[in-house]
Every structure is written in C-alpha cells, then in structure tokens.
Coordinates of C-alpha atoms and ligand atoms in Angstrom, one line a residue:
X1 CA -26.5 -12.7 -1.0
X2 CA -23.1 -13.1 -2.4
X3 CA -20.4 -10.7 -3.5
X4 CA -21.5 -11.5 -6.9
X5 CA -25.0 -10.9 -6.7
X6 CA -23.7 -7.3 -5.5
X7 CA -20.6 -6.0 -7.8
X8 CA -19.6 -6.4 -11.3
X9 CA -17.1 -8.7 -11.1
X10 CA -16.7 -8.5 -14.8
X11 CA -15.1 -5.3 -15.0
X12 CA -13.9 -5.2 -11.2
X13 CA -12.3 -9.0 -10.5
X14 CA -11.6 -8.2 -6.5
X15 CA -12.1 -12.2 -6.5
X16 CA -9.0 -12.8 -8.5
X17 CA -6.0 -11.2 -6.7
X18 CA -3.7 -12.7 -8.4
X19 CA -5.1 -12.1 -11.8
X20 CA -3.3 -9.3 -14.5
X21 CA -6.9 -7.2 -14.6
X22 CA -7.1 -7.0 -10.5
X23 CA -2.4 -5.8 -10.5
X24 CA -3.9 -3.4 -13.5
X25 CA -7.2 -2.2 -11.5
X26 CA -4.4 -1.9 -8.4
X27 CA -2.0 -0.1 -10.5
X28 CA -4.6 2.8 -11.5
X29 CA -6.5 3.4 -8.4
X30 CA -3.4 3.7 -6.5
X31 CA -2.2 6.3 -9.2
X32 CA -5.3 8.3 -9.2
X33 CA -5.2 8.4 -5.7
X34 CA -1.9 9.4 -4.6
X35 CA -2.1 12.2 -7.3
X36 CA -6.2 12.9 -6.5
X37 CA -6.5 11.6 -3.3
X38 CA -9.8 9.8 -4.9
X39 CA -10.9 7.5 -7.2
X40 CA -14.2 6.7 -8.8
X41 CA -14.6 3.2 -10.2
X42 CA -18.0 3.8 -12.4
X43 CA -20.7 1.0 -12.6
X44 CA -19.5 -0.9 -9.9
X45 CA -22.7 -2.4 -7.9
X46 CA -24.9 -4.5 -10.2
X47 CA -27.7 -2.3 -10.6
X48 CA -29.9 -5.2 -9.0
X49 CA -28.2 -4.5 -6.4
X50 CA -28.6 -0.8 -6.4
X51 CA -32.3 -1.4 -6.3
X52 CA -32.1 -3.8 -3.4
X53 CA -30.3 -0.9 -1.8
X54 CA -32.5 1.4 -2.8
X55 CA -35.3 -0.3 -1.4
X56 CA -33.5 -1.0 2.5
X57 CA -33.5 2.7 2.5
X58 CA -37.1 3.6 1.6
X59 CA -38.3 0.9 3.7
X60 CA -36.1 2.6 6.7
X61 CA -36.5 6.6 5.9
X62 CA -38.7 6.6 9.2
X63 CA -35.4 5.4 11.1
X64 CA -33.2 8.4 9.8
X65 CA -31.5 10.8 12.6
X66 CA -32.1 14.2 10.9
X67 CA -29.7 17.0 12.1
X68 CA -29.9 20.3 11.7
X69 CA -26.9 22.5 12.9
X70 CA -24.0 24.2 12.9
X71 CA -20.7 22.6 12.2
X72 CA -17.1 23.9 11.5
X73 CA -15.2 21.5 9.8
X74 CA -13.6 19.6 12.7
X75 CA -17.3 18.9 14.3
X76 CA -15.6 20.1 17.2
X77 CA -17.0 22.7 19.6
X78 CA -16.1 26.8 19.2
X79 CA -13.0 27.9 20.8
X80 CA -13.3 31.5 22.2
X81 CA -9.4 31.2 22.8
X82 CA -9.0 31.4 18.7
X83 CA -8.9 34.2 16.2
X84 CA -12.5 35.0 14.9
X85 CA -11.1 33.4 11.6
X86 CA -9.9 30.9 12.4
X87 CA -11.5 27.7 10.4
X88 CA -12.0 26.4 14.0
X89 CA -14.6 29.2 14.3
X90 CA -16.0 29.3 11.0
X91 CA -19.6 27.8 11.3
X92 CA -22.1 26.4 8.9
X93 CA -25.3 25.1 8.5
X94 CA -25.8 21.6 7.5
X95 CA -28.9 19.8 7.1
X96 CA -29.2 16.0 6.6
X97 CA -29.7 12.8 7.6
X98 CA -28.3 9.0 8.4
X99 CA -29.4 5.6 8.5
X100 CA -26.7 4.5 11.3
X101 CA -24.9 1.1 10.9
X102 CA -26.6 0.0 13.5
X103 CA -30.1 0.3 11.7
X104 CA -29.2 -1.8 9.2
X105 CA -31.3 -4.9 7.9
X106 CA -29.2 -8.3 9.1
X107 CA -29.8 -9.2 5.3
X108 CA -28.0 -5.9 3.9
X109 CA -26.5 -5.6 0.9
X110 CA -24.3 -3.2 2.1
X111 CA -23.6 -4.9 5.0
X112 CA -22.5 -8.0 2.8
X113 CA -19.8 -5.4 1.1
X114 CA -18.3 -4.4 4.0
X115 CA -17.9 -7.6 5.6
X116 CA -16.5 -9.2 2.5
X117 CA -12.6 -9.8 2.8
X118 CA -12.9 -9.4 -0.9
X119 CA -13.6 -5.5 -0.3
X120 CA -11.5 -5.1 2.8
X121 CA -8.0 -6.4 0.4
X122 CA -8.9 -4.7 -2.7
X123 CA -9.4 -1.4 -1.2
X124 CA -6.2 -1.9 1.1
X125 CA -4.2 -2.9 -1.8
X126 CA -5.9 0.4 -3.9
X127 CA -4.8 2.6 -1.3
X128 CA -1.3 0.8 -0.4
X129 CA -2.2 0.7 3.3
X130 CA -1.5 -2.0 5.4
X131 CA -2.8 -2.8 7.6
X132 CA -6.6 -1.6 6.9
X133 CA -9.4 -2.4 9.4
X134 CA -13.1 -1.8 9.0
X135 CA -14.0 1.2 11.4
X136 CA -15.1 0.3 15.2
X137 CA -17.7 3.2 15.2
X138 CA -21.3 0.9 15.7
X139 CA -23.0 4.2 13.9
X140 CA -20.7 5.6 11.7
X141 CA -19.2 2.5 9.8
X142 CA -21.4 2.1 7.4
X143 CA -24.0 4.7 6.9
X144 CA -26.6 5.5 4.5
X145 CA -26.6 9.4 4.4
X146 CA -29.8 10.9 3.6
X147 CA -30.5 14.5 1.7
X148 CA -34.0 15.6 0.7
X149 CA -34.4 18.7 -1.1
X150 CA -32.7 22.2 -0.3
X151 CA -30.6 20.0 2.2
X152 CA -26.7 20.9 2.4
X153 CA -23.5 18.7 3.8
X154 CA -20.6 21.6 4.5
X155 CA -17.3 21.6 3.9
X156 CA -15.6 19.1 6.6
X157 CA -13.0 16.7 7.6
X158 CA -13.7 13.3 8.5
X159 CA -13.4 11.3 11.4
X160 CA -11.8 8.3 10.1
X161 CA -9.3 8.0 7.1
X162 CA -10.9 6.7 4.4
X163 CA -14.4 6.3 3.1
X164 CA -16.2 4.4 0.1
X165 CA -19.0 6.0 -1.3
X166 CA -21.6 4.2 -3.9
X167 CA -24.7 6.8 -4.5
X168 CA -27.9 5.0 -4.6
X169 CA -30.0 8.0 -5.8
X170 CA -28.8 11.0 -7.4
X171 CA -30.4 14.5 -7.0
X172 CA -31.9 16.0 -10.1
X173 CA -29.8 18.9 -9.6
X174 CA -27.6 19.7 -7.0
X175 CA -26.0 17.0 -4.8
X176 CA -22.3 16.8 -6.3
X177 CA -19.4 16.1 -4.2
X178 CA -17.0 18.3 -3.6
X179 CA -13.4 17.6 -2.3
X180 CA -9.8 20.0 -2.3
X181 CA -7.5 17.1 -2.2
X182 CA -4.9 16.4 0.4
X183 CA -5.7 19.3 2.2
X184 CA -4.0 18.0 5.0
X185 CA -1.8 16.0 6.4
X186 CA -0.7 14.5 10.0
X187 CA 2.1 17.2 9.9
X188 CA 0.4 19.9 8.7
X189 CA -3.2 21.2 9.8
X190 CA -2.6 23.5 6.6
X191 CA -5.1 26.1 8.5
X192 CA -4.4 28.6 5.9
X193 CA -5.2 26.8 2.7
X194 CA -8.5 25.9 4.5
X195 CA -9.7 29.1 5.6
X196 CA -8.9 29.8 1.8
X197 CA -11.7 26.6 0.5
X198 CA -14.2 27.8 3.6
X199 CA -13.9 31.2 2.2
X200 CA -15.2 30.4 -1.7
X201 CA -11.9 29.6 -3.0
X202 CA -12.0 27.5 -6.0
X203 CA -8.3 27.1 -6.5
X204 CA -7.9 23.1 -5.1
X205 CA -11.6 22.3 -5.6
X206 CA -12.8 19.6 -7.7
X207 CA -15.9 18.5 -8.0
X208 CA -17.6 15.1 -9.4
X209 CA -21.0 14.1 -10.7
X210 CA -20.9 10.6 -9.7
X211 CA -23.0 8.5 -11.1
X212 CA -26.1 5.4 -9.1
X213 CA -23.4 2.3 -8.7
X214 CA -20.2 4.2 -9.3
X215 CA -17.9 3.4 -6.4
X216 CA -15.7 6.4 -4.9
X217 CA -12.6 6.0 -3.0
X218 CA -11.4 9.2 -1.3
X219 CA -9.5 10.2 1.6
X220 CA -11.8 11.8 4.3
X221 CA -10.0 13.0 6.7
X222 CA -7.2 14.5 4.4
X223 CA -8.5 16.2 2.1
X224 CA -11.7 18.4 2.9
X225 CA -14.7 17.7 1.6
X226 CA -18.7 18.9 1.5
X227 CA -21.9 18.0 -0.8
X228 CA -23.8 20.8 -2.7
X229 CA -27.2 21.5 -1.9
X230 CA -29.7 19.2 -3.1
X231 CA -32.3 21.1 -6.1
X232 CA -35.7 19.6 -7.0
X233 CA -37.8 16.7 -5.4
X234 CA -35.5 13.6 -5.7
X235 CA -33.6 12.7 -2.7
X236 CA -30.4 11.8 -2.9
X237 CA -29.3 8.3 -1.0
X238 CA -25.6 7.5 -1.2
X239 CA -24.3 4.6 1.4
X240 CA -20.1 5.7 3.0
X241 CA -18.7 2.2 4.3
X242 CA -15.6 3.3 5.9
X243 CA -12.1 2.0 6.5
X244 CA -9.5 3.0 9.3
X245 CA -5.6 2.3 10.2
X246 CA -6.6 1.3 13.7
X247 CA -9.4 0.0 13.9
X248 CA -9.9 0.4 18.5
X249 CA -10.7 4.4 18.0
X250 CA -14.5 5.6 17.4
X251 CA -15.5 9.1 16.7
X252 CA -15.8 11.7 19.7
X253 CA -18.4 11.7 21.6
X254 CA -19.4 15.5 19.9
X255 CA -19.1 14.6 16.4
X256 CA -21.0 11.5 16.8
X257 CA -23.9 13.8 18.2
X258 CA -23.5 15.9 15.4
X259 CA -23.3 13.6 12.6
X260 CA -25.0 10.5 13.9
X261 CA -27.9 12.2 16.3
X262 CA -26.2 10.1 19.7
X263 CA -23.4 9.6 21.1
X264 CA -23.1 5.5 22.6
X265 CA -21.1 4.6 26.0
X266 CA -18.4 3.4 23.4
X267 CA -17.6 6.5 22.4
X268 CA -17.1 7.9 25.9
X269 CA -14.9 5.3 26.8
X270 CA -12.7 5.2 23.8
X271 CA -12.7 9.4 23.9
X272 CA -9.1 9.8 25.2
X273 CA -7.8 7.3 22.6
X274 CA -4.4 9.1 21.2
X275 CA -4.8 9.6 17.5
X276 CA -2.9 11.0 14.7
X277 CA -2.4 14.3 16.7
X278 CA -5.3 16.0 14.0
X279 CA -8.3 18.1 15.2
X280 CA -11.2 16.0 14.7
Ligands
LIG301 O1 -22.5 12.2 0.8 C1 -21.4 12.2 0.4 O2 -21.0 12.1 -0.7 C2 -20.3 12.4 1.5 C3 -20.9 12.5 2.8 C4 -19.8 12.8 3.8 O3 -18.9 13.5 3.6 C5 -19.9 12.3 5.2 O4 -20.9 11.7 5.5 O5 -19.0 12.5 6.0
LIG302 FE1 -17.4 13.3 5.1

C-alpha cells in the first residue's frame, strides 16, 4: 500500500513540500497549534482506508490488553509523602483497551503512515520541531486504543510529546476528547491549574467531536488530556501514532503496565534515561 492509497493527498499535499498548498497547510497548523496546542485536519485518511483500518482492528479485538484501574494523571505510583490533594494522589478509574504496536499486521495501514518520511516531515514542519523522531516504545508507538461501551480514558498526561490521532469509529454518544491546552510546561508542573481540571473545572477545557478520518495533532504530554465515557453499543476505535524529541527514551516500566498491560526488558533498561525533568 502506498501513501496515496491511505491519505487525501488532494486536500493534504505532504508529497509536495515545496508546493504553496503544503507552506499554507504549514502556515495554519503551526498557528492553531501554538495558540491551541492541537489541530484537527478533517477528512484526512481516504475512507478506503478507514475501512481497511477498520477491519485490522476487528480482525485483532481478541489481541486487545484490557485494563482496568486506577490512574492519576502521571501513571505513576501514589506518594504517601504528598498532600492528600495533591494531583499526584488524585486517582481515577479508567477502563480500556490497546492493540499494542507490536500486534500490528506487517501489511498495516497504519503502520505504512507512520513509517512514511512523508508523515514524519509534515508533522515536524506542523509543529516547528526539529528534530522529530518516531517514538522507540515497541508498544506504545502506534496503538490502536480500544473503548467499548460505558468505558472511560481519565484525565492524564502523556508519556511522549506528541501524538496523532485518526478515529476509526466513533461512539454513538459519548467518546469526545477532551484536552486543557498547554497545561504544562518543562518549567512549570502548573500543579495548581491541574488539581483545578481534575476537580470539574471547565475554565481551560475544550472539547472536540472529531470526526472517522479526521487527523488530530495535539501535544500530549503538555497539555492534559482524557476521553469521555463511551454511551450506547458502538465501540469506539481511534489509532495514536506518536512522535518524540528523542527518540532512545521509552515509557516507564509502570506506565507501560498501566497503559499497555506489560512492561518489556526495554523499558527496564532504558528506565533511568534523564528526561525533560517532568513527572511522567
Ligand atoms: O483516544 C484518544 O482520543 C486519546 C487516547 C489517549 O489519550 C492515550 O491513549 O493516551
Ligand atoms: Fe493520552
């Protein structure tokens, strides 16, 4: 399969970089996401590709790691050592599920978007960060996540800095995502402002119907983020390749457990990697 079997090229030229339509397409992301720290690109997988999509994760449902748990948004464990409110300690119950990278068919779609230098430039140059890698993490890279009915993905940071999302499925009802951009920063853990979001808050909260094929851009480990419950019988499918500024670290060892359902020697090994001084 080729890049243009998969996205509309028509209204998305990531093939002509030096073309006025790809400096315009550059122009606006990067606007949209230094001011919203996200960006959704609507109709941007062919929808015969959606369906091919659609299909890899029917056919591999039975390979989904379901978790069921408590999380704060860190995914790290509870420290005694903190105030009771602190967002550190502030739990919630998320239920859902992934189809790792690593389960992935050879023949993926998605697999064929995230390996394409195509993707890796255009969403560099939308974000003005150079260099961008593809994420190490063998399970978290390029996920499908997974949400059947009364399901719920809480309010969290992620792991690595930035993730695409293109929903597959949409719930009936239910299933938005949420975001309070730039929550965050490398300087600032902005603890207050978060304990204000965990605490029903609707002051820096936006929220977005997005749409089968629309592409989303958004900075997940910045600004905090979480996925309404899920209402009615239709699953909701969405696949989150993901994109990093240095591409040798891998999620902790907990947080994959949490997230992924395992935690793989790589992440042991790579575990005291320095970061960007963040919690998880
Ligand atoms: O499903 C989504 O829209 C986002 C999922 C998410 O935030 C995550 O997997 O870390
Ligand atoms: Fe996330």
């Amino acid at each position: 399969m080729e890049i243009k079997n998969i996205v509309n090229l028509k209204d998305y030229p990531i093939d002509q970089t030096g073309s006025k339509e790809y400096q315009d397409l550059i122009t606006k992301n990067r606007e949209l996401l230094d001011k919203d720290g996200c960006c959704v690109l609507p109709n941007f997988v062919l929808s015969e590709s959606l369906k091919r999509m659609k299909e890899e994760v029917e056919r591999n449902l039975p390979k989904t790691h379901w978790t069921k748990d408590h999380h704060n948004p860190y995914f790290s464990k509870d420290d005694e050592n903190l105030s009771k409110d602190h967002p550190k300690r502030v739990f919630s119950f998320r239920e859902s599920g992934y189809i790792n990278s690593d389960d992935l068919e050879e023949q993926s779609d998605l697999n064929k978007i995230y390996e394409s230098e195509e993707m890796l430039k255009f969403i560099s140059d939308s974000l003005g960060v150079f260099p961008l890698y593809r994420w190490s993490d063998p399970l978290g890279k390029n996920p499908y996540s997974i949400m059947h009915k009364d399901h719920y993905f809480p309010w969290h940071f992620d792991g690595n800095e930035f993730t695409l999302s293109i929903l597959i499925q949409k719930a009936e009802k239910g299933g938005l995502f949420e975001y309070s951009p730039d929550l965050r920063s490398v300087e600032n853990e902005n603890f207050d402002e978060v304990t204000k979001v965990l605490r029903g808050s609707r002051d820096k909260v936006k929220s977005l119907d997005l749409q089968p094929g629309d592409l989303q851009i958004f900075k997940g480990r910045f600004s905090m983020h979480r996925v309404t419950k899920i209402e009615g019988n239709t699953s909701r499918y969405i696949a989150l390749p993901t994109y990093v500024k240095d591409s040798y670290r891998v999620n902790k060892p907990e947080h994959s457990k949490q997230v992924y359902g395992k935690a793989l020697p790589i992440h042991y090994e790579r575990n005291n990697v320095e970061v960007d001084g963040l919690m998880d």
